[in-house]
PDB file of C-alpha atoms in Angstrom:
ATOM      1  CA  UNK W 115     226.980 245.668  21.211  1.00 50.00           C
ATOM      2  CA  UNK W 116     229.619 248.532  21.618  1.00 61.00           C
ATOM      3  CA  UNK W 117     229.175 251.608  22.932  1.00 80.00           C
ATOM      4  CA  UNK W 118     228.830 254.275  20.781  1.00 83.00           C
ATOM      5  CA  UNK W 119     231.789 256.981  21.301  1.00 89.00           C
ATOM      6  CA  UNK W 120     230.484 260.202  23.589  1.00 88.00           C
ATOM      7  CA  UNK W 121     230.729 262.506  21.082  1.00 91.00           C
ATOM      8  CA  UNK W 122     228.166 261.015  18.623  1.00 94.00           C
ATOM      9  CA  UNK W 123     224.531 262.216  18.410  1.00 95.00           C
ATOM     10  CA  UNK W 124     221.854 260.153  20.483  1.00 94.00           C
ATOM     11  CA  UNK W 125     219.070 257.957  18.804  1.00 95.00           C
ATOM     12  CA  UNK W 126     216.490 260.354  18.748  1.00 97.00           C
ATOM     13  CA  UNK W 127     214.081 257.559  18.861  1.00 97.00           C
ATOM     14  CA  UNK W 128     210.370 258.224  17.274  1.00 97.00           C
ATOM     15  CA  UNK W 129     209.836 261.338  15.766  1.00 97.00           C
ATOM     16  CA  UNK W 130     207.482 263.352  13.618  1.00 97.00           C
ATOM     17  CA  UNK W 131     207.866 265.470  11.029  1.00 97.00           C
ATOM     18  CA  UNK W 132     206.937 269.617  11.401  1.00 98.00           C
ATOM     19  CA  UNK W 133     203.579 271.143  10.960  1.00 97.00           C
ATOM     20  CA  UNK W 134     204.335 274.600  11.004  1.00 97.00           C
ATOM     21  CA  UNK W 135     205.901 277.151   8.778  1.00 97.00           C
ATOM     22  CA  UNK W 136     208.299 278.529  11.367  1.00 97.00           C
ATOM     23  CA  UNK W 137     211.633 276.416  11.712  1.00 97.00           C
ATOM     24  CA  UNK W 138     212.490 274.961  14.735  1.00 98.00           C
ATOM     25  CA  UNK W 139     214.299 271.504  16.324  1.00 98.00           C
ATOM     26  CA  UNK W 140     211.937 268.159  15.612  1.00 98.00           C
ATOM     27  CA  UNK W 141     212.049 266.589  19.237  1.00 98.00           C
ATOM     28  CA  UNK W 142     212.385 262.542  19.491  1.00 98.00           C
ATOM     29  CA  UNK W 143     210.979 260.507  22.277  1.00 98.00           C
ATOM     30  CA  UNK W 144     214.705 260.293  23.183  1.00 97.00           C
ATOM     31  CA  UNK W 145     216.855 263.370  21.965  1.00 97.00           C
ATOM     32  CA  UNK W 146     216.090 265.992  18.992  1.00 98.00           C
ATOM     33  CA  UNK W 147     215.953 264.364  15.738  1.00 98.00           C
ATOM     34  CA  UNK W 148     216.111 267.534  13.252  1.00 98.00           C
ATOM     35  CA  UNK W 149     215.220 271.187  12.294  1.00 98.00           C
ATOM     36  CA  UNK W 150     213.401 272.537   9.879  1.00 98.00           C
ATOM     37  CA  UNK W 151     209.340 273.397   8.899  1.00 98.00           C
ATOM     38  CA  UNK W 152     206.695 271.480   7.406  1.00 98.00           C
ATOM     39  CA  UNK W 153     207.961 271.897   4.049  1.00 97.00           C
ATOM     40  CA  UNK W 154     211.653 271.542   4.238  1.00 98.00           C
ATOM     41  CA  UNK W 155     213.450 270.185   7.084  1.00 98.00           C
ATOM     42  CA  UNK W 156     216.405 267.887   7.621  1.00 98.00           C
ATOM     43  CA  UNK W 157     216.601 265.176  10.247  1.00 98.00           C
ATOM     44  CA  UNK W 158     218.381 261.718  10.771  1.00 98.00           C
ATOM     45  CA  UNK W 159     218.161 258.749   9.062  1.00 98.00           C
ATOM     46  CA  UNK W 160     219.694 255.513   9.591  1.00 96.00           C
ATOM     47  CA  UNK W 161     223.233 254.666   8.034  1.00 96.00           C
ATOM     48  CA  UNK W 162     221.533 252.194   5.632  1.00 97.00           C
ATOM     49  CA  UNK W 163     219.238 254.692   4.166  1.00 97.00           C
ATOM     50  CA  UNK W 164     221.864 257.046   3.747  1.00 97.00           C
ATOM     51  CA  UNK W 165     224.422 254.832   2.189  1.00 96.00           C
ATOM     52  CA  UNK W 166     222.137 253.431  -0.139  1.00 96.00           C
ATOM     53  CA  UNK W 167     221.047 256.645  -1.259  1.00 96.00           C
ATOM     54  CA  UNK W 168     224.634 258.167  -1.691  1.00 95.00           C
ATOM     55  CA  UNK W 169     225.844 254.991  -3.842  1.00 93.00           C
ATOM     56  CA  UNK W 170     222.862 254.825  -6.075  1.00 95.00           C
ATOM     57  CA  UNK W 171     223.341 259.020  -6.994  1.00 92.00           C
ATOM     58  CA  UNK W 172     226.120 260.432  -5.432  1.00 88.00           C
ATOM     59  CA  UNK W 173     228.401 261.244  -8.359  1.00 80.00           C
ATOM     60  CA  UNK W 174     231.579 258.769  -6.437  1.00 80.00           C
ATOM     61  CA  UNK W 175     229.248 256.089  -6.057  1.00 83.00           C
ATOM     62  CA  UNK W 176     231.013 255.582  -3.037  1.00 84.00           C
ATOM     63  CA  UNK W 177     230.333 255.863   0.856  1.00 89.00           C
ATOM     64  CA  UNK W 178     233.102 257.417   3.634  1.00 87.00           C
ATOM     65  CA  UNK W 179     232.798 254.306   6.442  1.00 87.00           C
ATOM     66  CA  UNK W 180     233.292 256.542   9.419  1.00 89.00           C
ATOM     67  CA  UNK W 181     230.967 258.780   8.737  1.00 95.00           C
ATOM     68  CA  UNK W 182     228.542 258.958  11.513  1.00 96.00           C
ATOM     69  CA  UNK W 183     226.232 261.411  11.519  1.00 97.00           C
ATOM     70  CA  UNK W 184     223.504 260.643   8.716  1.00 98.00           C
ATOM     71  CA  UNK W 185     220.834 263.607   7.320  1.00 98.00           C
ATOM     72  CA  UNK W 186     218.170 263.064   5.236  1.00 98.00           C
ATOM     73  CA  UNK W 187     216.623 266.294   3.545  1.00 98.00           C
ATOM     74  CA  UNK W 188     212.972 266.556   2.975  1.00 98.00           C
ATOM     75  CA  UNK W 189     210.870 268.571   0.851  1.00 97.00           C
ATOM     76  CA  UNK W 190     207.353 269.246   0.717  1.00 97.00           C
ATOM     77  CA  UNK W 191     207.462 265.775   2.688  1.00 96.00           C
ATOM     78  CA  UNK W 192     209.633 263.935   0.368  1.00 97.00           C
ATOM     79  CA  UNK W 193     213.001 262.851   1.297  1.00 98.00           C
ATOM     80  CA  UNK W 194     215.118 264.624  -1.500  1.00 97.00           C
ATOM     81  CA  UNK W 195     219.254 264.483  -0.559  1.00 97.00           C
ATOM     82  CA  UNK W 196     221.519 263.287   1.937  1.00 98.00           C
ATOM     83  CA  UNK W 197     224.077 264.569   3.971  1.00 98.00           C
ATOM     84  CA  UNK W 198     226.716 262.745   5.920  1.00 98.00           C
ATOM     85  CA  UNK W 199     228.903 264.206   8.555  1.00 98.00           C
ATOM     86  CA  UNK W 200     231.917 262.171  10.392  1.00 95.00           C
ATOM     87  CA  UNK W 201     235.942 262.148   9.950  1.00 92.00           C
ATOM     88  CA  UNK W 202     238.561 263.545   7.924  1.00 86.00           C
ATOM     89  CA  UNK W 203     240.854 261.488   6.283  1.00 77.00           C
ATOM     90  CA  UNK W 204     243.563 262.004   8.631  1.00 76.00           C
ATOM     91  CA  UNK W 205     241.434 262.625  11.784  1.00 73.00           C
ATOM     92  CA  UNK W 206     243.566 264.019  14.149  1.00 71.00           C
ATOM     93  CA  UNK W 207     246.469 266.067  11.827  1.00 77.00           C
ATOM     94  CA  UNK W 208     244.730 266.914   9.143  1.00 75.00           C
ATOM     95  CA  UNK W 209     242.313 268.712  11.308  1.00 82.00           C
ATOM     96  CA  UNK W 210     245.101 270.428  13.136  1.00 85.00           C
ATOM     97  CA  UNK W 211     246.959 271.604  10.061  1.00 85.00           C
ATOM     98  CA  UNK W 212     243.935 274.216   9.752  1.00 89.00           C
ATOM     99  CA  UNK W 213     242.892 274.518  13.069  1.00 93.00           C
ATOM    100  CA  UNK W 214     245.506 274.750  16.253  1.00 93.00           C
ATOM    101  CA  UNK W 215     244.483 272.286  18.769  1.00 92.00           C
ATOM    102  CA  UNK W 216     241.570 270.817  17.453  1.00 94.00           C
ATOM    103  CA  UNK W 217     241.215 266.975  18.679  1.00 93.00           C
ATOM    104  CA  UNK W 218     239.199 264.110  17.149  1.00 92.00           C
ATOM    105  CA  UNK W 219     235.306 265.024  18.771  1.00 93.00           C
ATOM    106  CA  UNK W 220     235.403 268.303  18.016  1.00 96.00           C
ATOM    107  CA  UNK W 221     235.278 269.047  14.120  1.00 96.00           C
ATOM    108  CA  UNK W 222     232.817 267.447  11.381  1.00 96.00           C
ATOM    109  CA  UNK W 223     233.448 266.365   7.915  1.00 96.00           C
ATOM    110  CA  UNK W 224     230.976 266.731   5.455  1.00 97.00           C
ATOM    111  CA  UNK W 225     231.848 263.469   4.059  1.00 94.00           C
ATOM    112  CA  UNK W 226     229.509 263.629   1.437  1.00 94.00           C
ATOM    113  CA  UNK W 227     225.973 265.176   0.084  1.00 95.00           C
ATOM    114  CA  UNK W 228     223.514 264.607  -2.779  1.00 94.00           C
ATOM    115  CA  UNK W 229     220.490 265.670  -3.845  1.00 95.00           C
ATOM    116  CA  UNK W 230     217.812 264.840  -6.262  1.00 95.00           C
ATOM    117  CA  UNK W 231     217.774 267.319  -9.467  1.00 92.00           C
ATOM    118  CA  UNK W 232     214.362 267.819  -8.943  1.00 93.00           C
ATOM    119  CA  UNK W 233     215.274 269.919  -5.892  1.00 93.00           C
ATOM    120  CA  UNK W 234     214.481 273.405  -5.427  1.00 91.00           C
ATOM    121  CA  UNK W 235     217.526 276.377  -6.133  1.00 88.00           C
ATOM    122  CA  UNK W 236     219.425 276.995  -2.837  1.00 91.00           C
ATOM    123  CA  UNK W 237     218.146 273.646  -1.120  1.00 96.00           C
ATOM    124  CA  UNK W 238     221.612 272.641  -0.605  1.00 96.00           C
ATOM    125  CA  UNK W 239     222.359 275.815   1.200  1.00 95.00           C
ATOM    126  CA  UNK W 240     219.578 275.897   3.559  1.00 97.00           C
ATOM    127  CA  UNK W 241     220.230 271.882   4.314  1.00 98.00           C
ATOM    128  CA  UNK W 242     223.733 273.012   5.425  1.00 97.00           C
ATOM    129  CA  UNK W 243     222.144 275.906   7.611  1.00 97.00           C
ATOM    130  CA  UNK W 244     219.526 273.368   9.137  1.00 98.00           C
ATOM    131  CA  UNK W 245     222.271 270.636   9.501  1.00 98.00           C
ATOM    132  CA  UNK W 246     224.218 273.082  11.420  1.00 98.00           C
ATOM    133  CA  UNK W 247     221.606 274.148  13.823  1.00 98.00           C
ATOM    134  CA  UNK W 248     221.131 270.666  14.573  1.00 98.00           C
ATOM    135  CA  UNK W 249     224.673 269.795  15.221  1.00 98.00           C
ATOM    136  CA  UNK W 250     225.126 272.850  17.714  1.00 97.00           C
ATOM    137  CA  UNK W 251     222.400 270.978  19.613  1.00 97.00           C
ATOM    138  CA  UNK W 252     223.237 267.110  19.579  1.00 97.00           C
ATOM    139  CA  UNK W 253     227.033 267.402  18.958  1.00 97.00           C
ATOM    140  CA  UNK W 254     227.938 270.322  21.475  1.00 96.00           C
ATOM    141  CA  UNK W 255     231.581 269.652  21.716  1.00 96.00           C
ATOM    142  CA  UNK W 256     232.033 270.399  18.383  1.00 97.00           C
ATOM    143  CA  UNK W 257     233.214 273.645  17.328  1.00 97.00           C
ATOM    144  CA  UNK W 258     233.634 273.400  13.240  1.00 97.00           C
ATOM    145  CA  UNK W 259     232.530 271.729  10.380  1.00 97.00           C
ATOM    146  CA  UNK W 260     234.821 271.109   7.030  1.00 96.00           C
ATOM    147  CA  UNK W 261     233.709 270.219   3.407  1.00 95.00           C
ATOM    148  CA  UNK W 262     235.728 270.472   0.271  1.00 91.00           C
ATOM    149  CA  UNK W 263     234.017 271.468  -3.194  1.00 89.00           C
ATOM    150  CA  UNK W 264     235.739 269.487  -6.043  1.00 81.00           C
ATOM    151  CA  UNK W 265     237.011 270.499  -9.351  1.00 76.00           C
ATOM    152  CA  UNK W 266     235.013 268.306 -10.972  1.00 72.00           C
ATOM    153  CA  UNK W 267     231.719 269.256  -9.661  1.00 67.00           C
ATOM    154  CA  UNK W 268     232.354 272.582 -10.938  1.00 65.00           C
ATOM    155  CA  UNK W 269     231.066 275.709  -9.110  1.00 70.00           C
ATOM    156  CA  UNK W 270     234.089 276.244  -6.933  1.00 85.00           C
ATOM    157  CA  UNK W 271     232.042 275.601  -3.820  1.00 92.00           C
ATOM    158  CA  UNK W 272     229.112 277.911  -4.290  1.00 92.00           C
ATOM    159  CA  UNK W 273     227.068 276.257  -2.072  1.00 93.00           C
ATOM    160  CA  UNK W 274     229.316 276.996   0.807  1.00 96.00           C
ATOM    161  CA  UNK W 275     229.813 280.296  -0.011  1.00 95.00           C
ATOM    162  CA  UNK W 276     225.930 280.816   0.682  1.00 95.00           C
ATOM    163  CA  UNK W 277     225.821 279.407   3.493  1.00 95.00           C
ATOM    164  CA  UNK W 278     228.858 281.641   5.096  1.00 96.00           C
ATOM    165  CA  UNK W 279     231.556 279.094   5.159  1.00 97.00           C
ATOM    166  CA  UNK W 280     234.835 280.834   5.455  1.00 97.00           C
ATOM    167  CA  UNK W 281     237.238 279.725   2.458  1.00 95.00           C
ATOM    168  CA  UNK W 282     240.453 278.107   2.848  1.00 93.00           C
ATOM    169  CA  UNK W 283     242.434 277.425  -0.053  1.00 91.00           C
ATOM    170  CA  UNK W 284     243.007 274.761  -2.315  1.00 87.00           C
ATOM    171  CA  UNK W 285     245.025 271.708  -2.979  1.00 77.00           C
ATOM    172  CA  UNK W 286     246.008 270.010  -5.875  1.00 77.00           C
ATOM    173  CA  UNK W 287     245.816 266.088  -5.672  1.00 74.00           C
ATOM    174  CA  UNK W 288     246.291 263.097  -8.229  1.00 69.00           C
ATOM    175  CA  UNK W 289     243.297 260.900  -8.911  1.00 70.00           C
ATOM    176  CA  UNK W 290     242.844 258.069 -11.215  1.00 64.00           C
ATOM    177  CA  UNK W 291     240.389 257.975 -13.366  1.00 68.00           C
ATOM    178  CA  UNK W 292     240.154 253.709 -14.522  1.00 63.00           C
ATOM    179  CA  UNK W 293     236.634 252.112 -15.667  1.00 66.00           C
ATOM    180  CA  UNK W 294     234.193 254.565 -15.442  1.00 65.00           C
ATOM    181  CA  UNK W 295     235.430 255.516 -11.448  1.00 67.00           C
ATOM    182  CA  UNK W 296     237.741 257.534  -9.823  1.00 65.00           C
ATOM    183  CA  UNK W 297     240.356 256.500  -7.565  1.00 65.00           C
ATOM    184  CA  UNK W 298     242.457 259.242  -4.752  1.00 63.00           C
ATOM    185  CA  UNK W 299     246.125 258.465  -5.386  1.00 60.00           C
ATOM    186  CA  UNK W 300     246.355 257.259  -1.713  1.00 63.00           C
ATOM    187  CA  UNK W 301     244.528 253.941  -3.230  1.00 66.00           C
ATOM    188  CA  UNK W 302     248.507 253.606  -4.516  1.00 66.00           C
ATOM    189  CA  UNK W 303     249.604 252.678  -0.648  1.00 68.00           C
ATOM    190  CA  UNK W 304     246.483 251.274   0.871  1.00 64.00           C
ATOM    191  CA  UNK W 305     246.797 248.044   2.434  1.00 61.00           C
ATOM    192  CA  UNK W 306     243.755 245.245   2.001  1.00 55.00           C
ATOM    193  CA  UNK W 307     241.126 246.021   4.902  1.00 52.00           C
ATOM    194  CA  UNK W 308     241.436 249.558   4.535  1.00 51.00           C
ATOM    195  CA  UNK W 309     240.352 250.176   1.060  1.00 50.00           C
ATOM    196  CA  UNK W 310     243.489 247.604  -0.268  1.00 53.00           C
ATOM    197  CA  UNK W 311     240.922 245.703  -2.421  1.00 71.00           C
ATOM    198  CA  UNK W 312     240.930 249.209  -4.297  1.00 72.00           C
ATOM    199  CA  UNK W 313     244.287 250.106  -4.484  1.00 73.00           C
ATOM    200  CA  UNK W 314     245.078 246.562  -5.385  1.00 78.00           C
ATOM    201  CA  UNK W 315     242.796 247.014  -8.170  1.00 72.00           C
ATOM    202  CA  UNK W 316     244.009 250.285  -9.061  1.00 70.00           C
ATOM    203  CA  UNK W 317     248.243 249.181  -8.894  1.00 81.00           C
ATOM    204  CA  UNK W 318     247.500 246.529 -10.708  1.00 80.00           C
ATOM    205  CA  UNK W 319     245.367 248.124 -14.250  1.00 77.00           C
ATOM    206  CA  UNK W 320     247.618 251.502 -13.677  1.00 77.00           C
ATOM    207  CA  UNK W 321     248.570 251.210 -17.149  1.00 74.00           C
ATOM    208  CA  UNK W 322     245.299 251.872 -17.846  1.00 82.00           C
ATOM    209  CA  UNK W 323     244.339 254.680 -16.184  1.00 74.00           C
ATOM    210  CA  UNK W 324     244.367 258.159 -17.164  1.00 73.00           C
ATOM    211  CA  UNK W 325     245.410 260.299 -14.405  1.00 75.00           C
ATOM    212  CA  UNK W 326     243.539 263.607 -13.689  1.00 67.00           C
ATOM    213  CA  UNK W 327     245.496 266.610 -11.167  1.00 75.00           C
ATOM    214  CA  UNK W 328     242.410 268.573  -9.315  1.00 76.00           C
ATOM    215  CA  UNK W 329     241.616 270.873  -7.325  1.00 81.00           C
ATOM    216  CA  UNK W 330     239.733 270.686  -3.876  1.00 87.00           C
ATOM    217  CA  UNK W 331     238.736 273.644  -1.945  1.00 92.00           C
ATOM    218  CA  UNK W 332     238.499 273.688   1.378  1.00 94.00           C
ATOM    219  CA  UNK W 333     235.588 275.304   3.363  1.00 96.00           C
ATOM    220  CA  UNK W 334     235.380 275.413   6.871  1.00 97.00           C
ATOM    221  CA  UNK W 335     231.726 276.555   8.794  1.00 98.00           C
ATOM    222  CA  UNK W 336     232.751 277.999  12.487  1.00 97.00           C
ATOM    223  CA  UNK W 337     229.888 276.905  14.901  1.00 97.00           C
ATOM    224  CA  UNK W 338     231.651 278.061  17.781  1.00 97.00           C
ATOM    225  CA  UNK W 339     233.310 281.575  16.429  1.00 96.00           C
ATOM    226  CA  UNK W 340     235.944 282.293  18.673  1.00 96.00           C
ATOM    227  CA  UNK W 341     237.903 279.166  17.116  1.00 96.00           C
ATOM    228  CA  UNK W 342     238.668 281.029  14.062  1.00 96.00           C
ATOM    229  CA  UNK W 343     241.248 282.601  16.111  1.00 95.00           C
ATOM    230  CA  UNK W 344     242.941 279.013  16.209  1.00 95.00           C
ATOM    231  CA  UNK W 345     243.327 278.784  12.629  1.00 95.00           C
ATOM    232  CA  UNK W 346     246.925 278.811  11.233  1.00 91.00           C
ATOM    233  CA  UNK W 347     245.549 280.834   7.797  1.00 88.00           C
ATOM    234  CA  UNK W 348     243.601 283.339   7.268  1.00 90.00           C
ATOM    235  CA  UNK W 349     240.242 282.814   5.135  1.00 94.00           C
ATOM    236  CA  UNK W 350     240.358 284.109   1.805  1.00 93.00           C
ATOM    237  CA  UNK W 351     237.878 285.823  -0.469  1.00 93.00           C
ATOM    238  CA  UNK W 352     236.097 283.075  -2.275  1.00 93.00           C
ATOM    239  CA  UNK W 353     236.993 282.068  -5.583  1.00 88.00           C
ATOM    240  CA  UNK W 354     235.038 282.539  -8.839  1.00 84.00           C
ATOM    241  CA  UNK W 355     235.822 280.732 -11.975  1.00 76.00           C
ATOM    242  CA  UNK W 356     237.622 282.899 -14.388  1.00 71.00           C
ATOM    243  CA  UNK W 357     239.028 285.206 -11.543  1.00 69.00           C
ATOM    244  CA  UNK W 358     242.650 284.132 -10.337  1.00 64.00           C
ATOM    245  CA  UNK W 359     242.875 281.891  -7.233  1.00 72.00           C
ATOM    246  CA  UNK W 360     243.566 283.912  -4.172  1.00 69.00           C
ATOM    247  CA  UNK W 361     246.629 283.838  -2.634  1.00 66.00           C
ATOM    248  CA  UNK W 362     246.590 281.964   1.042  1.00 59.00           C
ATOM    249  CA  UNK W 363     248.590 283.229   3.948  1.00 58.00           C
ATOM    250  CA  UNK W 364     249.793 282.226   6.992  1.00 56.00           C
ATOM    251  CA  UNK W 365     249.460 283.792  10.385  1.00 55.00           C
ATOM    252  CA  UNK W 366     250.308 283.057  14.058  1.00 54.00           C
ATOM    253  CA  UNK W 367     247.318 280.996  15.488  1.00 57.00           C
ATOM    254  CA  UNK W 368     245.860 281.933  19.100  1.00 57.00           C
ATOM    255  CA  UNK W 369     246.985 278.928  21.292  1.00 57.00           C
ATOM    256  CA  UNK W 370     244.135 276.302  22.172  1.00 58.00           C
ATOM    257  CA  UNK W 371     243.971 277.404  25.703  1.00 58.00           C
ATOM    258  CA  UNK W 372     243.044 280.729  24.755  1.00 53.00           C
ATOM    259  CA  UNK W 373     240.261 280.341  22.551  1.00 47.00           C
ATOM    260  CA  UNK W 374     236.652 280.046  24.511  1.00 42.00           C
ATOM    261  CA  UNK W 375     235.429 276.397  23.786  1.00 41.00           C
TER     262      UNK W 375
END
């Protein structure tokens, strides 16, 4: 079997869920499994059970393969959404285009999240505050946690602006949209074994597919704060549909060495 990398969280083994009204860390047998109270709490789940969940209602239908921290959310004892934490696409320089120094173990993706309609209002919100108190304490070495909100969800990322994400612009990329899914227009250069069978798929019925430029916006949570010194833009205010975008800019980032870790 290989050995899981350092910086991944520890199977918590057997755990309960909370009895109380006052949040607090779920303890394993082994290592702390979640955080939360009795009626809403978030704790791990096994990659199955979060994949399976994600591809039956996540709106991509689609799962992010190194993603490797996996969240159930429960409410009022029934599991309700899914989060699931792990790389970036490019996981060493596209973290460091944002944040100076920054290597592989020490930033989180929100790769993806979903939740059940039937949820209550702001349950997405206080997942990503529980999910973040549970990082600090099974992931220590890592310092901040990125998510983008996309265009087509709508909202502009509202749900990270209420749980105090700091905003970081947007991008404009190509997707494809061809039979009912959407395809990122790096599917175009993928090779087979690392999502090829996709982009072979996608070359091949371009003709067919309507192409779609949106907009991601990037939101970045700092667990440990003195890192947003590190970062080579400033946050902006957040956006709100119908306002104009704001306007990023650059500044001169505190060197790595400088920044308490």
């Amino acid at each position: 079997m290989a050995t899981k990398p350092h910086h991944h969280p520890a199977d918590p083994g057997q755990w309960t869920p909370p009895t109380t009204d006052v949040p607090g860390y779920i303890l394993g047998t082994l290592a702390p499994a979640g955080f939360g109270r009795a009626d809403f709490y978030v704790a791990l789940i096994s990659r199955k059970t979060a994949c399976d969940l994600i591809i039956r209602h996540h709106y991509s239908h689609r799962v992010v393969s190194n993603s490797y921290l996996h969240l159930g959310a429960w409410v009022d004892g029934v599991l309700r959404g899914v989060l699931q934490f792990g790389y970036a696409m490019n996981p060493v320089t596209g973290a460091r285009k944002i944040v100076e120094g920054t290597e592989v173990h020490q930033y989180m993706e929100l790769n993806r999240m979903w939740f059940d309609d039937v949820a209550p209002r702001n349950t997405e919100s206080q997942a990503l505050s529980y999910a973040i108190k549970l990082i600090r304490r099974i992931c220590p070495m890592v310092a901040w946690v990125q998510s983008f909100a996309d265009e087509r969800c709508g909202g502009w990322g509202v749900v990270y602006q209420a749980a105090n994400f700091h905003y970081f612009g947007h991008h404009t990329k190509d997707f494809y949209e061809l039979d009912g899914e959407f395809y990122h227009s790096m599917h175009l250069t993928l090779r087979r074994g690392k999502g090829g069978g996709r982009g072979e798929y996608l070359r091949n019925n371009l003709a067919r597919a309507t192409r779609h430029r949106l907009r991601q916006f990037r939101y970045i949570y700092m667990i440990k704060p003195a890192w947003l010194r590190r970062c080579k833009v400033q946050p902006l205010p957040y956006p709100k549909p119908g306002n104009p975008l704001p306007t990023r800019r650059r500044r001169r980032a505190v060197p790595a060495g400088t920044a308490r870790t």
